[in-house]
Amino acid sequence: MRRLIHSVLTMSVFLVAGPLLAQTPCPSFSVVINSPEDQLTLAYNGAENPQEQVAALDKYAQANADSKFMPCINEYYTMALVKQGNFDKAIEYGEKDLAANYRDLSLSVNLMKAYVGAGKATDNAFDLVLKAPDLIKKETTPSRPAKATDEEWQKMQQDSAELAKDVNGYMTYAFFQLLPRTPDAAKRLEYLGQFEKAYPNVDAQQAAQINFQYFLAYDMAGKGDQAGQYGEKAIAADGSNPQVLNLVAYGYMNRQTNLDKAESYSKKVLTLVPAMKKPDGEADDQFKADQNNQLGMAHVTLGFVYFQRGAKTHKVEPAIGEFKTAVALLGGNPPLRGQALYYLGYAYEVQTPANHHAASDALTQSVAIQSPWQAPARDLLAKVKAAK
């Protein structure tokens, strides 16, 4: 049941990726004028689209397969293929360089774009993020040219600092894009610890995000105490994020460890969601579905809290009301809707007198939904039918 928390709600990250400043491709390679490499560079830079760039690279690679310039060719392939949206192929070329122990900042950024675009949370992807700070320092620490004026030197330093900030920001964004795609809780915890060491300044800037990811990882690992501690830290850092409040409350509900906080956080979600602003570029129907998802989860949690409080006295009408509201909101979320229907059927059976007909109807609907609640709903439905 603990793992359900990671499938019932699609989480958005706290960060957004901004435009990256230009990085210098292949900084360790020099090009001789009028050489095949020079001709390739001119053709690549003069191409009107990524398709022409790939064609120029193909032509060079076929004629110069044994060239020492091939790591740079792989890097250019990665860049062009990312522009095309051919992320799998971009990863294939970029990883050729990694296998040959070649990497630079431009390759790292473009290969990370491919991993994020393809949604591939591989060891190579996280290794790029964790090793990026050393590359950033190496490639964005300029040396003052002998003839540079003070004004030119100052501009060079400003541009370098801006590039370092830009790449750091993108790597942080990429990390939090890929981490939720890591299915192993121990791996997540390992990556989080390594990320904090590699990016020590991010802790203060993204405390809510880091603590929330620790919460999710510990919850996946079944370590409720640690999950609760980090969930509280995430809320302390950002108490107005309905997604964080919802999942922390839902975690308390699942573990039945702090129903008072589960109630408090869920009620706060109900006040925050109607005031949410639609993200730029998101369709109205998708935004409405997201809101319904958030509200539905909050009503499931509240229903469970009220059910627990009223079960002994069989006074569960408040719980029934919450579960019915949740069912109406969760048409686009089968796992949560299946759970709400299961609890609704259970509540109808617990109340005095039991409403077998309503319980049977709710449980029949839950059984029809592919979700973790299908089997328990089927078992309870059989008992309800036997009790009629």
Short mmCIF file of C-alpha atoms in Angstrom, two decimals:
data_model
loop_
_atom_site.label_atom_id
_atom_site.label_comp_id
_atom_site.label_asym_id
_atom_site.label_seq_id
_atom_site.Cartn_x
_atom_site.Cartn_y
_atom_site.Cartn_z
CA MET A 1 0.00 0.00 0.00
CA ARG A 2 2.89 2.37 0.69
CA ARG A 3 3.94 2.29 -2.96
CA LEU A 4 0.51 3.51 -4.06
CA ILE A 5 1.49 7.00 -3.00
CA HIS A 6 3.80 7.19 -6.01
CA SER A 7 1.21 6.20 -8.59
CA VAL A 8 -1.91 8.04 -7.51
CA LEU A 9 -0.70 11.53 -8.27
CA THR A 10 1.56 12.92 -10.97
CA MET A 11 4.01 15.25 -9.30
CA SER A 12 5.43 18.33 -10.98
CA VAL A 13 8.89 19.56 -10.02
CA PHE A 14 9.55 22.83 -8.25
CA LEU A 15 12.07 23.97 -10.82
CA VAL A 16 11.79 25.13 -14.38
CA ALA A 17 14.52 24.94 -16.97
CA GLY A 18 15.58 28.27 -18.36
CA PRO A 19 17.45 28.89 -21.60
CA LEU A 20 21.09 27.88 -21.43
CA LEU A 21 23.87 30.13 -22.51
CA ALA A 22 26.14 28.77 -25.22
CA GLN A 23 28.83 26.33 -24.17
CA THR A 24 31.94 25.79 -26.26
CA PRO A 25 31.86 22.35 -27.92
CA CYS A 26 35.04 20.25 -27.83
CA PRO A 27 37.24 22.75 -25.93
CA SER A 28 40.17 20.31 -25.86
CA PHE A 29 40.32 20.00 -29.67
CA SER A 30 42.04 22.44 -32.03
CA VAL A 31 41.14 22.72 -35.70
CA VAL A 32 43.69 23.40 -38.44
CA ILE A 33 42.54 25.78 -41.17
CA ASN A 34 41.51 24.02 -44.40
CA SER A 35 41.66 20.61 -42.74
CA PRO A 36 38.74 18.16 -43.05
CA GLU A 37 37.77 19.15 -39.51
CA ASP A 38 37.72 22.82 -40.49
CA GLN A 39 35.55 22.04 -43.51
CA LEU A 40 33.19 20.05 -41.33
CA THR A 41 32.94 22.85 -38.79
CA LEU A 42 32.07 25.33 -41.52
CA ALA A 43 29.47 22.96 -42.98
CA TYR A 44 27.97 22.21 -39.56
CA ASN A 45 27.73 25.85 -38.51
CA GLY A 46 26.45 26.89 -41.93
CA ALA A 47 23.70 24.25 -42.05
CA GLU A 48 20.15 25.56 -42.09
CA ASN A 49 18.70 22.78 -39.93
CA PRO A 50 19.75 19.80 -37.77
CA GLN A 51 19.13 17.38 -40.65
CA GLU A 52 21.82 19.11 -42.70
CA GLN A 53 24.13 19.08 -39.70
CA VAL A 54 23.70 15.31 -39.30
CA ALA A 55 24.33 14.83 -43.02
CA ALA A 56 27.60 16.78 -42.75
CA LEU A 57 28.65 14.67 -39.79
CA ASP A 58 27.77 11.45 -41.62
CA LYS A 59 29.92 12.49 -44.55
CA TYR A 60 32.91 13.25 -42.30
CA ALA A 61 32.52 10.08 -40.22
CA GLN A 62 32.40 7.84 -43.29
CA ALA A 63 35.61 9.33 -44.67
CA ASN A 64 37.50 9.67 -41.37
CA ALA A 65 36.36 6.79 -39.16
CA ASP A 66 39.76 6.52 -37.44
CA SER A 67 40.18 10.23 -36.82
CA LYS A 68 41.24 11.42 -33.37
CA PHE A 69 38.52 14.04 -33.88
CA MET A 70 35.73 11.42 -33.49
CA PRO A 71 34.93 12.29 -29.85
CA CYS A 72 34.10 15.78 -31.07
CA ILE A 73 32.04 14.29 -33.91
CA ASN A 74 30.04 12.30 -31.37
CA GLU A 75 29.47 15.49 -29.40
CA TYR A 76 28.24 17.33 -32.49
CA TYR A 77 25.97 14.38 -33.31
CA THR A 78 24.53 14.60 -29.79
CA MET A 79 23.81 18.31 -30.19
CA ALA A 80 22.16 17.95 -33.61
CA LEU A 81 20.08 14.92 -32.64
CA VAL A 82 18.80 16.69 -29.51
CA LYS A 83 17.63 19.53 -31.75
CA GLN A 84 15.79 16.95 -33.86
CA GLY A 85 14.17 15.45 -30.77
CA ASN A 86 15.85 12.11 -31.54
CA PHE A 87 16.84 11.60 -27.93
CA ASP A 88 17.63 7.88 -28.03
CA LYS A 89 20.06 8.36 -30.90
CA ALA A 90 21.59 11.38 -29.18
CA ILE A 91 22.17 9.25 -26.08
CA GLU A 92 23.79 6.56 -28.22
CA TYR A 93 26.37 9.02 -29.61
CA GLY A 94 26.92 10.85 -26.34
CA GLU A 95 27.55 7.62 -24.47
CA LYS A 96 30.24 6.68 -26.99
CA ASP A 97 32.22 9.60 -25.60
CA LEU A 98 31.52 8.60 -22.02
CA ALA A 99 32.73 5.07 -22.76
CA ALA A 100 35.95 6.55 -24.15
CA ASN A 101 36.35 8.66 -20.97
CA TYR A 102 35.74 11.88 -22.86
CA ARG A 103 33.43 14.55 -21.54
CA ASP A 104 33.16 18.32 -21.51
CA LEU A 105 30.52 20.79 -20.42
CA SER A 106 28.77 21.08 -23.77
CA LEU A 107 28.54 17.30 -24.15
CA SER A 108 27.27 16.95 -20.57
CA VAL A 109 24.50 19.51 -21.03
CA ASN A 110 23.32 18.18 -24.38
CA LEU A 111 23.45 14.58 -23.26
CA MET A 112 21.45 15.52 -20.16
CA LYS A 113 18.86 17.15 -22.42
CA ALA A 114 18.60 13.82 -24.22
CA TYR A 115 18.20 11.86 -20.98
CA VAL A 116 15.50 14.25 -19.76
CA GLY A 117 13.76 14.28 -23.13
CA ALA A 118 13.74 10.48 -23.26
CA GLY A 119 12.85 10.16 -19.57
CA LYS A 120 15.80 7.84 -18.96
CA ALA A 121 17.02 7.90 -15.37
CA THR A 122 20.18 5.86 -15.89
CA ASP A 123 23.37 5.67 -13.85
CA ASN A 124 25.12 7.56 -16.65
CA ALA A 125 22.59 10.38 -16.40
CA PHE A 126 23.08 10.84 -12.66
CA ASP A 127 26.84 10.49 -13.05
CA LEU A 128 26.77 13.44 -15.47
CA VAL A 129 24.87 15.56 -12.96
CA LEU A 130 27.17 14.66 -10.08
CA LYS A 131 30.38 15.30 -12.03
CA ALA A 132 29.15 18.50 -13.67
CA PRO A 133 30.35 20.87 -10.88
CA ASP A 134 34.00 20.02 -11.57
CA LEU A 135 33.51 20.60 -15.30
CA ILE A 136 31.64 23.84 -14.62
CA LYS A 137 34.49 25.11 -12.49
CA LYS A 138 37.08 24.01 -15.03
CA GLU A 139 35.39 25.51 -18.10
CA THR A 140 33.94 28.67 -16.57
CA THR A 141 37.05 29.91 -14.76
CA PRO A 142 38.62 32.22 -17.34
CA SER A 143 42.22 33.30 -17.63
CA ARG A 144 42.78 36.96 -18.39
CA PRO A 145 44.22 37.51 -21.87
CA ALA A 146 47.37 39.62 -21.86
CA LYS A 147 45.85 42.37 -24.02
CA ALA A 148 42.38 42.42 -22.44
CA THR A 149 41.22 45.78 -21.11
CA ASP A 150 39.66 46.02 -17.67
CA GLU A 151 36.26 46.36 -19.28
CA GLU A 152 36.78 43.31 -21.48
CA TRP A 153 38.06 41.26 -18.55
CA GLN A 154 35.09 42.25 -16.41
CA LYS A 155 32.69 41.25 -19.19
CA MET A 156 34.50 37.93 -19.61
CA GLN A 157 34.13 37.20 -15.90
CA GLN A 158 30.46 38.17 -15.89
CA ASP A 159 29.72 35.93 -18.87
CA SER A 160 31.56 33.03 -17.26
CA ALA A 161 29.71 33.46 -13.97
CA GLU A 162 26.40 33.60 -15.83
CA LEU A 163 27.25 30.42 -17.73
CA ALA A 164 28.21 28.64 -14.51
CA LYS A 165 24.94 29.68 -12.88
CA ASP A 166 22.99 28.65 -15.97
CA VAL A 167 24.50 25.18 -16.21
CA ASN A 168 24.20 24.60 -12.46
CA GLY A 169 20.53 25.50 -12.72
CA TYR A 170 19.94 23.14 -15.61
CA MET A 171 21.72 20.23 -13.96
CA THR A 172 19.64 20.77 -10.81
CA TYR A 173 16.50 20.85 -12.92
CA ALA A 174 17.53 17.67 -14.75
CA PHE A 175 18.29 15.87 -11.48
CA PHE A 176 14.82 16.54 -10.11
CA GLN A 177 13.24 15.60 -13.42
CA LEU A 178 14.90 12.18 -13.46
CA LEU A 179 14.95 11.27 -9.77
CA PRO A 180 11.19 10.48 -9.62
CA ARG A 181 11.76 8.00 -12.48
CA THR A 182 14.14 5.95 -10.31
CA PRO A 183 12.10 2.96 -9.05
CA ASP A 184 14.57 1.85 -6.37
CA ALA A 185 14.25 3.68 -3.05
CA ALA A 186 17.82 2.91 -1.96
CA LYS A 187 19.13 4.36 -5.23
CA ARG A 188 17.09 7.52 -4.73
CA LEU A 189 18.51 8.01 -1.26
CA GLU A 190 22.03 7.39 -2.56
CA TYR A 191 21.60 9.92 -5.37
CA LEU A 192 20.13 12.52 -3.01
CA GLY A 193 23.07 12.24 -0.64
CA GLN A 194 25.57 12.52 -3.50
CA PHE A 195 23.68 15.45 -5.00
CA GLU A 196 23.78 17.41 -1.74
CA LYS A 197 27.56 16.95 -1.56
CA ALA A 198 28.07 17.95 -5.20
CA TYR A 199 25.73 20.97 -5.01
CA PRO A 200 26.02 22.25 -1.41
CA ASN A 201 24.45 25.61 -2.21
CA VAL A 202 21.27 24.02 -3.52
CA ASP A 203 20.18 22.92 -0.05
CA ALA A 204 19.21 26.41 0.98
CA GLN A 205 17.68 27.30 -2.37
CA GLN A 206 15.66 24.12 -2.87
CA ALA A 207 15.12 22.86 0.67
CA ALA A 208 11.46 22.03 0.03
CA GLN A 209 12.27 20.00 -3.06
CA ILE A 210 15.16 18.07 -1.51
CA ASN A 211 13.24 17.28 1.67
CA PHE A 212 10.19 16.25 -0.33
CA GLN A 213 12.26 13.86 -2.44
CA TYR A 214 13.71 12.37 0.75
CA PHE A 215 10.14 11.95 1.99
CA LEU A 216 9.16 10.06 -1.16
CA ALA A 217 12.26 7.86 -1.07
CA TYR A 218 11.84 6.92 2.59
CA ASP A 219 8.15 6.28 2.03
CA MET A 220 9.01 3.96 -0.88
CA ALA A 221 11.46 2.16 1.39
CA GLY A 222 8.74 1.66 4.00
CA LYS A 223 10.55 3.81 6.55
CA GLY A 224 7.61 5.74 7.92
CA ASP A 225 9.38 7.63 10.70
CA GLN A 226 12.01 9.10 8.36
CA ALA A 227 9.35 9.80 5.74
CA GLY A 228 7.31 11.77 8.24
CA GLN A 229 10.33 13.76 9.39
CA TYR A 230 11.27 14.82 5.88
CA GLY A 231 7.67 15.47 4.94
CA GLU A 232 7.44 17.92 7.82
CA LYS A 233 10.69 19.57 6.71
CA ALA A 234 9.31 19.96 3.19
CA ILE A 235 6.15 21.58 4.49
CA ALA A 236 8.15 23.86 6.81
CA ALA A 237 10.12 25.04 3.77
CA ASP A 238 7.04 25.46 1.56
CA GLY A 239 3.71 25.16 3.34
CA SER A 240 1.66 26.45 0.43
CA ASN A 241 2.32 23.67 -2.08
CA PRO A 242 -0.84 21.55 -2.32
CA GLN A 243 0.95 18.58 -3.87
CA VAL A 244 3.40 18.33 -0.98
CA LEU A 245 0.65 18.78 1.61
CA ASN A 246 -1.51 16.18 -0.12
CA LEU A 247 1.12 13.47 -0.35
CA VAL A 248 2.44 13.99 3.17
CA ALA A 249 -1.15 13.83 4.48
CA TYR A 250 -1.82 10.74 2.37
CA GLY A 251 1.33 9.14 3.78
CA TYR A 252 0.14 9.77 7.33
CA MET A 253 -3.21 8.26 6.37
CA ASN A 254 -1.68 5.13 4.83
CA ARG A 255 0.56 4.54 7.81
CA GLN A 256 -2.12 5.67 10.29
CA THR A 257 0.55 7.53 12.23
CA ASN A 258 -0.81 11.07 12.54
CA LEU A 259 -4.43 11.44 11.49
CA ASP A 260 -4.67 14.90 13.02
CA LYS A 261 -2.00 16.26 10.69
CA ALA A 262 -3.49 14.30 7.81
CA GLU A 263 -6.76 16.12 8.43
CA SER A 264 -5.14 19.52 8.85
CA TYR A 265 -3.01 19.30 5.70
CA SER A 266 -5.89 17.94 3.60
CA LYS A 267 -8.17 20.77 4.67
CA LYS A 268 -5.45 23.25 3.70
CA VAL A 269 -5.27 21.62 0.25
CA LEU A 270 -8.99 22.26 -0.18
CA THR A 271 -8.38 25.98 0.36
CA LEU A 272 -5.26 26.19 -1.82
CA VAL A 273 -6.30 24.28 -4.94
CA PRO A 274 -9.15 26.58 -6.04
CA ALA A 275 -6.69 29.49 -5.96
CA MET A 276 -4.05 27.71 -8.06
CA LYS A 277 -2.87 29.58 -11.15
CA LYS A 278 -2.81 27.71 -14.42
CA PRO A 279 0.78 27.17 -15.64
CA ASP A 280 1.67 28.85 -18.90
CA GLY A 281 1.02 26.58 -21.85
CA GLU A 282 -1.14 24.07 -19.98
CA ALA A 283 -4.53 23.33 -21.54
CA ASP A 284 -7.60 24.32 -19.53
CA ASP A 285 -8.94 20.76 -19.38
CA GLN A 286 -5.60 19.39 -18.16
CA PHE A 287 -5.39 22.07 -15.48
CA LYS A 288 -8.92 21.26 -14.33
CA ALA A 289 -8.06 17.56 -14.22
CA ASP A 290 -4.98 18.33 -12.10
CA GLN A 291 -7.08 20.36 -9.69
CA ASN A 292 -9.68 17.59 -9.44
CA ASN A 293 -6.88 15.12 -8.75
CA GLN A 294 -5.58 17.22 -5.88
CA LEU A 295 -9.04 17.82 -4.43
CA GLY A 296 -10.00 14.16 -4.81
CA MET A 297 -6.92 12.98 -2.94
CA ALA A 298 -7.62 15.41 -0.11
CA HIS A 299 -11.21 14.14 0.18
CA VAL A 300 -9.99 10.51 0.25
CA THR A 301 -7.66 11.34 3.13
CA LEU A 302 -10.35 13.25 5.03
CA GLY A 303 -12.81 10.42 4.45
CA PHE A 304 -10.37 7.92 5.91
CA VAL A 305 -9.71 10.13 8.94
CA TYR A 306 -13.44 10.51 9.63
CA PHE A 307 -13.98 6.79 9.06
CA GLN A 308 -11.34 5.90 11.65
CA ARG A 309 -12.87 8.26 14.18
CA GLY A 310 -16.42 7.03 13.65
CA ALA A 311 -15.93 3.32 13.07
CA LYS A 312 -16.36 2.26 16.69
CA THR A 313 -19.67 4.07 17.06
CA HIS A 314 -20.73 3.25 13.47
CA LYS A 315 -21.25 6.98 12.85
CA VAL A 316 -19.44 7.33 9.56
CA GLU A 317 -21.75 9.69 7.65
CA PRO A 318 -19.02 12.38 7.37
CA ALA A 319 -16.67 9.79 5.87
CA ILE A 320 -19.30 8.66 3.37
CA GLY A 321 -19.76 12.27 2.25
CA GLU A 322 -16.02 12.72 1.71
CA PHE A 323 -15.64 9.46 -0.23
CA LYS A 324 -18.61 10.28 -2.49
CA THR A 325 -17.08 13.68 -3.26
CA ALA A 326 -13.73 12.03 -4.00
CA VAL A 327 -15.32 9.50 -6.38
CA ALA A 328 -16.95 12.32 -8.34
CA LEU A 329 -13.63 14.15 -8.71
CA LEU A 330 -11.34 11.24 -9.56
CA GLY A 331 -12.65 10.05 -12.90
CA GLY A 332 -9.20 10.50 -14.42
CA ASN A 333 -7.31 8.72 -11.65
CA PRO A 334 -8.18 5.00 -11.54
CA PRO A 335 -6.00 4.01 -8.52
CA LEU A 336 -7.39 6.73 -6.28
CA ARG A 337 -10.96 6.33 -7.54
CA GLY A 338 -10.74 2.60 -6.89
CA GLN A 339 -9.57 3.33 -3.36
CA ALA A 340 -12.33 5.88 -2.74
CA LEU A 341 -14.98 3.41 -3.95
CA TYR A 342 -13.56 0.64 -1.78
CA TYR A 343 -13.63 2.83 1.31
CA LEU A 344 -17.10 4.08 0.39
CA GLY A 345 -18.39 0.51 0.21
CA TYR A 346 -16.71 -0.30 3.51
CA ALA A 347 -18.27 2.75 5.17
CA TYR A 348 -21.76 1.80 3.97
CA GLU A 349 -21.28 -1.60 5.61
CA VAL A 350 -19.97 -0.16 8.89
CA GLN A 351 -22.78 2.36 9.41
CA THR A 352 -25.82 1.45 11.44
CA PRO A 353 -27.93 0.11 9.87
CA ALA A 354 -25.68 -1.20 7.14
CA ASN A 355 -26.61 -0.19 3.61
CA HIS A 356 -25.81 -3.41 1.73
CA HIS A 357 -27.21 -2.15 -1.56
CA ALA A 358 -25.09 1.02 -1.61
CA ALA A 359 -22.04 -0.91 -0.40
CA SER A 360 -22.49 -3.49 -3.15
CA ASP A 361 -22.81 -0.80 -5.80
CA ALA A 362 -19.65 1.04 -4.68
CA LEU A 363 -17.62 -2.17 -4.40
CA THR A 364 -18.81 -3.41 -7.79
CA GLN A 365 -17.49 -0.20 -9.33
CA SER A 366 -14.18 -0.59 -7.48
CA VAL A 367 -13.81 -4.18 -8.73
CA ALA A 368 -14.28 -2.95 -12.31
CA ILE A 369 -11.28 -0.60 -12.03
CA GLN A 370 -7.74 -1.85 -12.63
CA SER A 371 -6.09 -0.75 -9.37
CA PRO A 372 -4.48 -2.15 -6.22
CA TRP A 373 -7.94 -2.00 -4.63
CA GLN A 374 -9.54 -4.44 -7.06
CA ALA A 375 -8.78 -7.60 -5.05
CA PRO A 376 -9.77 -6.27 -1.59
CA ALA A 377 -12.96 -4.81 -3.11
CA ARG A 378 -13.80 -8.20 -4.62
CA ASP A 379 -13.31 -9.92 -1.24
CA LEU A 380 -15.44 -7.40 0.61
CA LEU A 381 -18.12 -7.52 -2.09
CA ALA A 382 -18.46 -11.28 -1.57
CA LYS A 383 -19.02 -10.74 2.16
CA VAL A 384 -21.58 -8.00 1.51
CA LYS A 385 -23.54 -10.24 -0.85
CA ALA A 386 -23.48 -13.02 1.73
CA ALA A 387 -24.81 -10.65 4.40
CA LYS A 388 -27.82 -9.48 2.36
#
